[in-house]
XYZ file of C-alpha atoms in Angstrom:
444
model
C -6.613 -11.121 46.932
C -3.451 -13.223 47.097
C -0.422 -11.505 45.537
C 2.069 -13.526 43.547
C 4.925 -10.988 43.532
C 5.990 -8.023 45.578
C 7.160 -5.450 43.048
C 5.521 -2.431 44.646
C 8.930 -1.153 45.754
C 9.935 -1.060 42.075
C 6.811 0.852 41.090
C 5.144 -2.085 39.359
C 1.715 -3.510 40.075
C 1.731 -6.872 41.781
C 0.396 -9.800 39.784
C -2.713 -11.371 41.228
C -4.229 -14.807 40.846
C -6.578 -13.387 38.229
C -3.598 -12.089 36.224
C -1.973 -15.515 36.292
C -5.182 -17.233 35.204
C -5.599 -14.735 32.347
C -1.979 -15.173 31.265
C -2.362 -18.943 31.206
C -5.561 -18.659 29.172
C -3.808 -16.360 26.706
C -0.928 -18.826 26.416
C -3.335 -21.694 25.736
C -5.102 -19.621 23.069
C -1.785 -18.751 21.428
C -0.653 -22.373 21.352
C -4.036 -23.462 19.967
C -3.885 -20.915 17.152
C -0.295 -21.835 16.317
C -1.225 -25.524 16.255
C -4.189 -24.842 13.957
C -2.106 -22.769 11.543
C 0.761 -25.277 11.493
C -1.588 -28.249 11.028
C -3.296 -26.484 8.123
C 0.044 -25.802 6.429
C 1.128 -29.400 6.990
C -2.099 -30.654 5.423
C -1.588 -28.476 2.342
C 1.985 -29.742 2.070
C 1.033 -33.411 2.308
C -1.682 -32.962 -0.317
C 0.609 -31.165 -2.749
C 1.993 -32.944 -5.803
C 5.540 -32.407 -7.010
C 5.556 -28.764 -8.107
C 5.340 -28.188 -11.854
C 8.203 -25.672 -11.955
C 10.260 -27.427 -9.283
C 12.095 -29.843 -11.581
C 13.436 -27.199 -13.945
C 13.807 -24.220 -11.611
C 14.658 -25.312 -8.073
C 15.505 -29.015 -7.912
C 19.028 -28.702 -9.402
C 19.995 -26.208 -6.686
C 18.417 -28.299 -3.911
C 20.149 -31.451 -5.153
C 23.461 -29.590 -5.234
C 22.991 -28.572 -1.598
C 22.102 -32.140 -0.650
C 25.319 -33.307 -2.332
C 27.362 -30.593 -0.633
C 28.396 -29.167 -4.013
C 28.374 -25.370 -3.638
C 29.832 -24.865 -7.121
C 26.875 -26.689 -8.666
C 24.524 -24.773 -6.369
C 25.722 -21.399 -7.621
C 25.765 -22.661 -11.215
C 22.049 -23.609 -11.038
C 20.545 -20.428 -9.629
C 16.738 -20.338 -9.870
C 14.811 -17.213 -10.811
C 13.778 -16.643 -7.179
C 15.994 -15.331 -4.398
C 18.296 -17.743 -2.550
C 16.793 -17.457 0.949
C 14.113 -20.132 0.600
C 16.715 -22.576 -0.739
C 18.818 -22.257 2.408
C 15.674 -22.555 4.523
C 14.570 -25.733 2.733
C 17.990 -27.386 2.843
C 18.017 -28.829 6.418
C 14.438 -30.124 6.115
C 15.160 -31.653 2.734
C 18.414 -33.122 4.073
C 16.607 -34.964 6.880
C 14.102 -36.501 4.474
C 16.828 -37.307 1.938
C 18.916 -39.129 4.564
C 15.804 -41.065 5.574
C 15.479 -42.358 2.008
C 12.751 -40.052 0.772
C 12.313 -39.488 -2.948
C 11.857 -36.301 -4.943
C 8.271 -35.739 -3.777
C 9.165 -36.187 -0.102
C 12.159 -33.875 -0.408
C 10.008 -31.253 -2.138
C 7.285 -31.465 0.504
C 9.808 -31.184 3.332
C 11.266 -28.019 1.831
C 7.814 -26.616 1.137
C 6.751 -27.175 4.750
C 9.838 -25.275 5.914
C 8.723 -22.286 3.835
C 5.194 -22.476 5.256
C 6.295 -22.313 8.889
C 6.792 -18.537 8.695
C 3.274 -17.887 7.282
C 1.867 -20.217 9.958
C 3.556 -18.174 12.689
C 2.326 -14.876 11.214
C -1.248 -16.157 10.900
C -1.160 -17.357 14.506
C 0.011 -13.878 15.593
C -2.882 -12.302 13.671
C -5.336 -14.646 15.343
C -3.796 -13.884 18.743
C -4.212 -10.139 18.117
C -7.847 -10.728 17.174
C -8.458 -12.683 20.383
C -6.718 -10.013 22.482
C -8.997 -7.387 20.946
C -12.029 -9.176 22.400
C -12.938 -11.784 19.800
C -13.971 -15.218 21.010
C -11.377 -18.000 20.657
C -13.673 -19.813 18.213
C -13.777 -16.708 15.985
C -9.986 -16.454 16.119
C -9.648 -20.143 15.210
C -11.985 -19.594 12.248
C -9.969 -16.610 11.055
C -6.703 -18.534 11.354
C -8.179 -21.507 9.495
C -9.423 -19.356 6.614
C -6.071 -17.599 6.268
C -4.051 -20.813 6.468
C -6.252 -23.018 4.274
C -6.137 -20.636 1.350
C -6.513 -22.587 -1.914
C -4.094 -20.154 -3.545
C -1.405 -21.418 -1.160
C -2.085 -24.934 -2.401
C -1.908 -23.601 -5.959
C 1.544 -22.160 -5.213
C 2.714 -25.528 -3.879
C 1.261 -27.405 -6.848
C 3.168 -25.141 -9.237
C 6.414 -25.493 -7.290
C 6.576 -22.118 -5.532
C 6.446 -22.518 -1.737
C 8.658 -19.451 -1.500
C 5.676 -17.260 -2.470
C 3.800 -17.601 0.854
C 7.133 -17.153 2.663
C 7.799 -13.815 0.953
C 4.176 -12.754 1.458
C 4.356 -13.423 5.197
C 7.638 -11.530 5.531
C 6.158 -8.471 3.769
C 3.094 -8.398 6.028
C 5.309 -8.945 9.077
C 7.446 -5.977 8.019
C 4.363 -3.745 7.973
C 3.243 -4.900 11.420
C 6.715 -4.456 12.900
C 7.189 -0.999 11.396
C 3.824 0.189 12.730
C 4.756 -1.203 16.154
C 7.890 1.014 16.022
C 10.171 -2.008 15.788
C 12.024 -0.566 12.828
C 15.143 -2.716 12.844
C 13.081 -5.894 12.897
C 10.931 -4.470 10.098
C 14.071 -3.791 8.062
C 15.255 -7.352 8.595
C 11.853 -8.666 7.477
C 11.978 -6.508 4.336
C 15.476 -7.727 3.521
C 14.501 -11.352 4.047
C 11.441 -10.867 1.810
C 13.544 -9.388 -1.017
C 16.058 -12.203 -0.550
C 13.152 -14.616 -1.082
C 11.406 -13.038 -4.088
C 12.370 -9.922 -6.020
C 8.782 -8.613 -6.198
C 9.033 -7.848 -2.449
C 10.741 -4.597 -3.463
C 7.212 -3.365 -4.221
C 6.403 -3.462 -0.488
C 9.391 -1.373 0.637
C 7.792 2.077 0.247
C 4.569 1.173 2.113
C 6.753 0.039 5.020
C 8.770 3.280 4.812
C 5.546 5.299 5.150
C 5.000 3.717 8.578
C 8.228 5.182 9.986
C 7.890 8.688 11.489
C 11.479 9.972 11.280
C 13.722 10.127 8.218
C 16.807 9.080 10.176
C 14.970 5.994 11.386
C 14.047 5.189 7.779
C 17.681 5.110 6.694
C 19.474 3.817 9.785
C 16.936 1.513 11.395
C 14.895 0.305 8.403
C 16.701 0.530 5.080
C 20.190 -0.221 6.401
C 19.260 -3.638 7.894
C 17.176 -4.392 4.803
C 20.108 -3.542 2.538
C 22.577 -5.583 4.560
C 20.378 -8.679 4.402
C 19.716 -8.236 0.674
C 23.394 -7.753 -0.149
C 24.354 -10.731 2.002
C 21.875 -12.890 0.101
C 22.575 -11.863 -3.483
C 26.189 -10.668 -3.718
C 27.782 -14.078 -2.909
C 25.650 -15.639 -5.643
C 26.736 -12.920 -8.080
C 30.411 -13.270 -7.244
C 30.351 -17.072 -7.352
C 28.864 -17.276 -10.859
C 28.014 -13.947 -12.557
C 26.657 -15.604 -15.703
C 24.262 -17.843 -13.782
C 23.143 -14.899 -11.634
C 22.338 -12.709 -14.639
C 20.607 -15.573 -16.424
C 18.426 -16.206 -13.351
C 17.225 -12.585 -13.405
C 16.117 -12.620 -17.033
C 12.673 -14.075 -16.370
C 11.803 -11.809 -13.403
C 12.837 -8.769 -15.430
C 11.893 -9.625 -19.012
C 9.291 -12.384 -18.728
C 8.449 -14.862 -21.481
C 7.407 -14.573 -25.102
C 4.108 -16.444 -24.582
C 1.317 -14.654 -22.715
C -0.704 -16.341 -19.985
C -4.483 -15.900 -19.797
C -6.402 -13.990 -17.116
C -4.997 -10.467 -17.224
C -5.911 -7.197 -18.872
C -3.525 -7.673 -21.802
C -4.978 -11.037 -22.800
C -8.094 -9.196 -23.993
C -6.273 -6.614 -26.084
C -3.277 -8.387 -27.681
C -4.153 -10.362 -30.822
C -0.792 -11.708 -32.051
C -0.698 -15.503 -31.544
C 0.991 -18.721 -32.633
C 0.188 -22.438 -32.536
C 1.979 -24.381 -29.794
C 1.822 -28.073 -28.742
C -0.054 -28.712 -25.464
C 0.561 -32.474 -25.212
C -1.197 -35.597 -26.428
C -0.712 -34.600 -30.037
C -2.961 -31.541 -29.573
C -2.184 -27.938 -30.392
C -3.598 -24.619 -29.252
C -3.268 -20.975 -30.150
C -1.065 -19.049 -27.714
C -1.010 -15.278 -27.655
C 2.386 -13.606 -27.829
C 3.621 -10.720 -25.729
C 4.639 -7.808 -27.975
C 8.242 -6.728 -27.641
C 7.287 -3.323 -26.229
C 5.102 -4.906 -23.550
C 7.737 -7.471 -22.664
C 10.191 -4.609 -22.159
C 7.989 -2.392 -19.979
C 5.660 -4.832 -18.160
C 7.641 -5.586 -14.996
C 9.583 -2.287 -14.828
C 6.275 -0.498 -15.425
C 4.688 -2.188 -12.413
C 7.649 -1.062 -10.295
C 7.250 2.529 -11.525
C 3.519 2.352 -10.801
C 4.211 1.110 -7.260
C 6.509 4.093 -6.686
C 3.884 6.458 -8.105
C 1.090 5.055 -5.913
C 3.262 5.168 -2.785
C 4.420 8.699 -3.622
C 0.830 9.861 -4.050
C 0.012 8.394 -0.654
C 3.064 10.102 0.858
C 2.007 13.502 -0.516
C -1.477 13.015 0.861
C -0.091 12.054 4.278
C 1.943 15.223 4.552
C 3.883 15.041 7.811
C 1.849 12.127 9.205
C 2.683 8.448 9.108
C 0.580 5.643 7.712
C -1.403 3.512 10.143
C -1.113 -0.258 10.130
C -4.448 -0.675 8.373
C -3.496 1.946 5.778
C -0.150 0.249 5.154
C -1.767 -3.185 4.757
C -4.302 -1.748 2.310
C -1.539 0.006 0.355
C 0.471 -3.222 0.111
C -2.650 -5.072 -1.060
C -3.365 -2.368 -3.666
C 0.141 -2.399 -5.143
C 0.358 -6.189 -5.247
C -3.072 -6.493 -6.876
C -2.017 -4.040 -9.585
C 1.056 -6.206 -10.052
C -1.204 -9.158 -10.850
C -3.756 -7.934 -13.361
C -1.248 -5.719 -15.200
C 1.196 -8.624 -15.641
C 0.958 -10.432 -19.004
C 2.425 -13.504 -17.243
C -0.078 -13.442 -14.395
C -0.341 -16.559 -12.211
C -2.907 -17.480 -9.593
C -0.317 -17.756 -6.851
C 0.842 -14.182 -7.569
C -2.264 -13.077 -5.658
C -1.212 -14.735 -2.409
C 0.701 -11.706 -0.995
C -2.230 -9.407 -1.751
C -4.711 -11.816 -0.160
C -2.579 -12.197 2.968
C -2.266 -8.409 3.386
C -6.010 -8.006 2.853
C -6.753 -10.807 5.315
C -4.440 -9.238 7.917
C -6.328 -5.952 7.509
C -9.665 -7.672 8.056
C -8.475 -9.574 11.121
C -6.686 -6.643 12.795
C -9.036 -3.796 11.938
C -12.427 -5.433 11.493
C -11.797 -8.135 14.133
C -13.638 -10.641 11.996
C -13.026 -13.615 9.797
C -11.178 -12.595 6.591
C -14.228 -12.770 4.323
C -12.800 -10.699 1.468
C -9.502 -12.591 1.466
C -11.151 -16.021 1.679
C -13.692 -15.332 -1.072
C -11.002 -13.758 -3.259
C -8.772 -16.776 -2.784
C -11.582 -19.119 -3.767
C -12.301 -17.104 -6.925
C -8.631 -16.920 -7.922
C -8.238 -20.669 -7.427
C -11.354 -21.359 -9.512
C -10.225 -19.069 -12.309
C -6.626 -20.194 -12.616
C -7.005 -23.877 -11.725
C -10.171 -24.656 -13.679
C -11.436 -21.868 -15.972
C -8.270 -20.426 -17.512
C -6.712 -22.396 -20.339
C -6.052 -22.488 -24.059
C -9.784 -22.787 -24.784
C -11.152 -20.395 -22.154
C -11.436 -17.457 -24.541
C -12.368 -14.108 -23.028
C -14.712 -15.460 -20.349
C -12.022 -16.056 -17.715
C -10.417 -12.671 -18.453
C -13.706 -10.811 -18.114
C -14.696 -12.625 -14.933
C -11.301 -11.948 -13.408
C -11.298 -8.251 -14.300
C -14.878 -7.910 -13.036
C -13.459 -8.858 -9.630
C -9.977 -7.314 -9.763
C -10.783 -3.817 -11.053
C -13.562 -3.005 -8.519
C -11.381 -4.413 -5.733
C -8.515 -2.207 -6.921
C -10.798 0.834 -6.875
C -12.038 -0.002 -3.367
C -8.488 -0.454 -2.102
C -7.422 2.869 -3.654
C -10.318 4.707 -2.008
C -9.636 2.981 1.306
C -5.945 3.969 1.192
C -6.946 7.569 0.412
C -9.357 7.573 3.330
C -6.684 6.212 5.671
C -4.166 8.805 4.496
C -6.675 11.622 5.055
C -7.449 10.335 8.553
C -3.809 9.742 9.493
C -3.460 13.097 11.273
C -6.170 12.184 13.783
C -5.808 8.401 13.927
C -3.006 6.670 15.811
C -2.168 3.130 16.842
C -1.249 1.990 20.298
C -0.238 -1.332 21.763
C -2.928 -2.439 24.195
C -1.206 -5.714 25.075
C 1.920 -7.558 23.961
C 1.575 -8.611 20.342
C -1.601 -6.611 19.659
C -2.271 -3.494 17.636
C -5.403 -1.562 18.531
C -6.844 1.504 16.754
C -7.530 4.547 18.895
C -8.756 8.061 18.326
C -6.139 10.585 19.361
C -6.802 14.318 19.111
C -3.068 15.043 19.002
C -1.272 15.089 15.630
C 0.313 11.884 14.384
C 4.120 11.574 14.609
C 5.875 13.684 12.012
C 8.783 12.804 9.745
C 11.304 15.182 11.272
C 14.917 15.220 10.268
C 15.945 13.590 13.530
C-alpha cells in the first residue's frame, strides 16, 4: 500500500492512504457536527425575544461598553459575573455600528454566549462518532442537545450567560478527566467568572484529579487567577455596585417563585399586581429561608462531594461519575431553591446529556425529555393560578431523578478502583476495564 510519509526512522508508523481517507472523513464529520450545533444556536437566537431581565440587569452595562464609558460599566454591575459581558461586547458593537436596535444588539450578544456551548456539543458528538456511532446518530444527539427548549427559555428571560457557564462546567469535567488539569482550571475559573453558581461544580472537578499537588498547582491556581482577574477589578472600581450586585445571588428575593419544594410548604402570602388591573396572591419567602437557601445549597454541595470523596478512598472519579455528580448537585440546587427558574436546569441537563452521549453512546433521551418537561412546566403550567399541580408534577420528576443520580454516583464511586478511562483517539474518552488500581491521590 502506498505510504504517505517515511517516519519509520523516528519510530512512528507511516500513514497510509486508508489513514488519510479516514482522517478526512473524521474532519468532515467534525465540521458537520459543528455546523449543526452552531446553526441550532443561531436559530434559537433569532427566534428569541428581547430578554425579560435584560433591560434592568444587563443592558445598562452593555450600553456603557458600547459608549466606551468604563465608569458607567462598573457602576451598573449586573448580578451575574462579568465574563459574558466582555464576550458579548464585540458582537454587540458590530450590530450597534450597523444600526441595529436593542433586540438586534441583545441577539448578537446572546449568540456570542452560545458559541461555546455549540463547540462543546460538537465535541460530544465527535466523541460519540469516534466511539463507533453512525454519523446520523451523532447528528441527532447534537441536535437534541443544541435545540434544548430550556436554552430558548434562558434567552427569552435574558440570560444567555447560563448556557455559557453550563458548557464551561462540563468542559472542565472533560478536561480534568483527560488529565488536562491546567485547561480544566481555566474552564472552572471562566465558569465562575460567568455565573457564581459554578462554584458548585468545583469539587466534582477536583475529584477527577489524582494528585493533591496537581489539584492546587494545576487546577485551583489557574481557576483562582481567572476568578480574581474577573471580579477584583470590578470590586476595586466600584465597591458599592459590586456588593449590591451580589445581594440577589446570595440573599434572593422576598417573593417566592412557584415550582419548588418550598412552594408547597410555605403559606405566608400577599396580594401583588400582575398587570392589566389584575392581582394575584404571591407567597413570601420566610426570613430564615431567605437567609439559608443559597448558602444551604452550597453546604449541601460540599457535603455530597465529600461523601463521594470518602467513598472513593484513594481512587479518582471517572468522567461519567463526575458528570453524574455535577448533574446531581445542580439538580438539588434547582428544586431546593425558593426562587427556582426553568433555565436553572440547563447546566444539569447539559451534564446529564454529556453523560448519555459519552457513556451510553446514544441520543440524550433523559436530557431531552427532561428539558421538554421543564419548559412545559415553567413556560406554560407555572403561574399565579397554577396552585399545587405544577409543584407536584415537577417534584414527581425531580425527586426520583435525584435519587437515581445519587445511586448512579455511588455506583461509579464504588467501581472507581477497577474502572479507568483512556483516550482511544484525539478528542475521545472511552471506558475500559482495567484490573490495576485507579490513580491515587498521593502527596506528589
